[in-house]
Amino acid sequence: SAVISQKPSRDICQRGTSLTIQCQVDSQVTMMFWYRQQPGQSLTLIATANQGSEATYESGFVIDKFPISRPNLTFSTLTVSNMSPEDSSIYLCSVERPLGSGEQYFGPGTRLTVT
Amino acid sequence: AQKVTQAQTEISVVEKEDVTLDCVYETRDTTYYLFWYKQPPSGELVFLIRRNSFDEQNEISGRYSWNFQKSTSSFNFTITASQVVDSAVYFCAPDKAAGNKLTFGGGTRVLVKP
């Protein structure tokens, strides 16, 4: 498994502002993933973040709205930009461990409420 | 693209009863993984089991067992002798073997009453 931490654990933000969520892993990983879970819904993949390259976004998600950084092999950030109440969700990062296993382990999530 | 259907939105049982969660998936991939995850009320997502598409042998791990039928694209999950701590939302998720992109089903909420 992997030890993954996220900051902040929760936040309440005003519409029009931006929030950056941090994801820290206890050891180096090749790929990190960002998911969104809207209230009462399932999880949806936002993007895949590889170190040293631009993130790959899924259909319906764009870099301007969800810019991602991956400065090293243990850390990534997701920014939710120009927030609206529809962005209220739990945002989770995950990593594949061990490499090639397909097993993904998730951080505890960041619960975002936009007012 | 992959699609996952968990037809049961909520299941309520009494402690010690068995619970079987259904999962039917659609995929064009010939090789893939199948996963079950658990999300307790605290919100974190917990990895439970993984299955490879080329291995249809069903297994038991403690109180968990699963039934993978590739011919019907089903990957059902059973909790034996349920406990209150099993109360959670359970997600089925197939994954492209080389893509590592989990596609989550809608989830089944399990409520185990004492």
PDB file of N, CA and C in Angstrom, chain A residues 4 24 27 29 34:
ATOM      1  N   ILE A   4      -0.594   8.223   1.837  1.00  0.00           N
ATOM      2  CA  ILE A   4      -0.877   9.409   1.048  1.00  0.00           C
ATOM      3  C   ILE A   4      -1.581  10.427   1.931  1.00  0.00           C
ATOM      4  N   GLN A  24       0.663  14.420  -1.057  1.00  0.00           N
ATOM      5  CA  GLN A  24       2.023  13.985  -0.735  1.00  0.00           C
ATOM      6  C   GLN A  24       2.029  12.467  -0.536  1.00  0.00           C
ATOM      7  N   SER A  27       6.532   7.690  -0.814  1.00  0.00           N
ATOM      8  CA  SER A  27       7.656   7.240  -1.617  1.00  0.00           C
ATOM      9  C   SER A  27       7.400   7.595  -3.077  1.00  0.00           C
ATOM     10  N   VAL A  29       6.532   7.692  -6.897  1.00  0.00           N
ATOM     11  CA  VAL A  29       5.588   7.002  -7.766  1.00  0.00           C
ATOM     12  C   VAL A  29       5.636   7.640  -9.141  1.00  0.00           C
ATOM     13  N   TRP A  34      -5.899  12.313 -10.138  1.00  0.00           N
ATOM     14  CA  TRP A  34      -6.827  13.175  -9.407  1.00  0.00           C
ATOM     15  C   TRP A  34      -8.256  12.831  -9.802  1.00  0.00           C
TER      16      TRP A  34
END
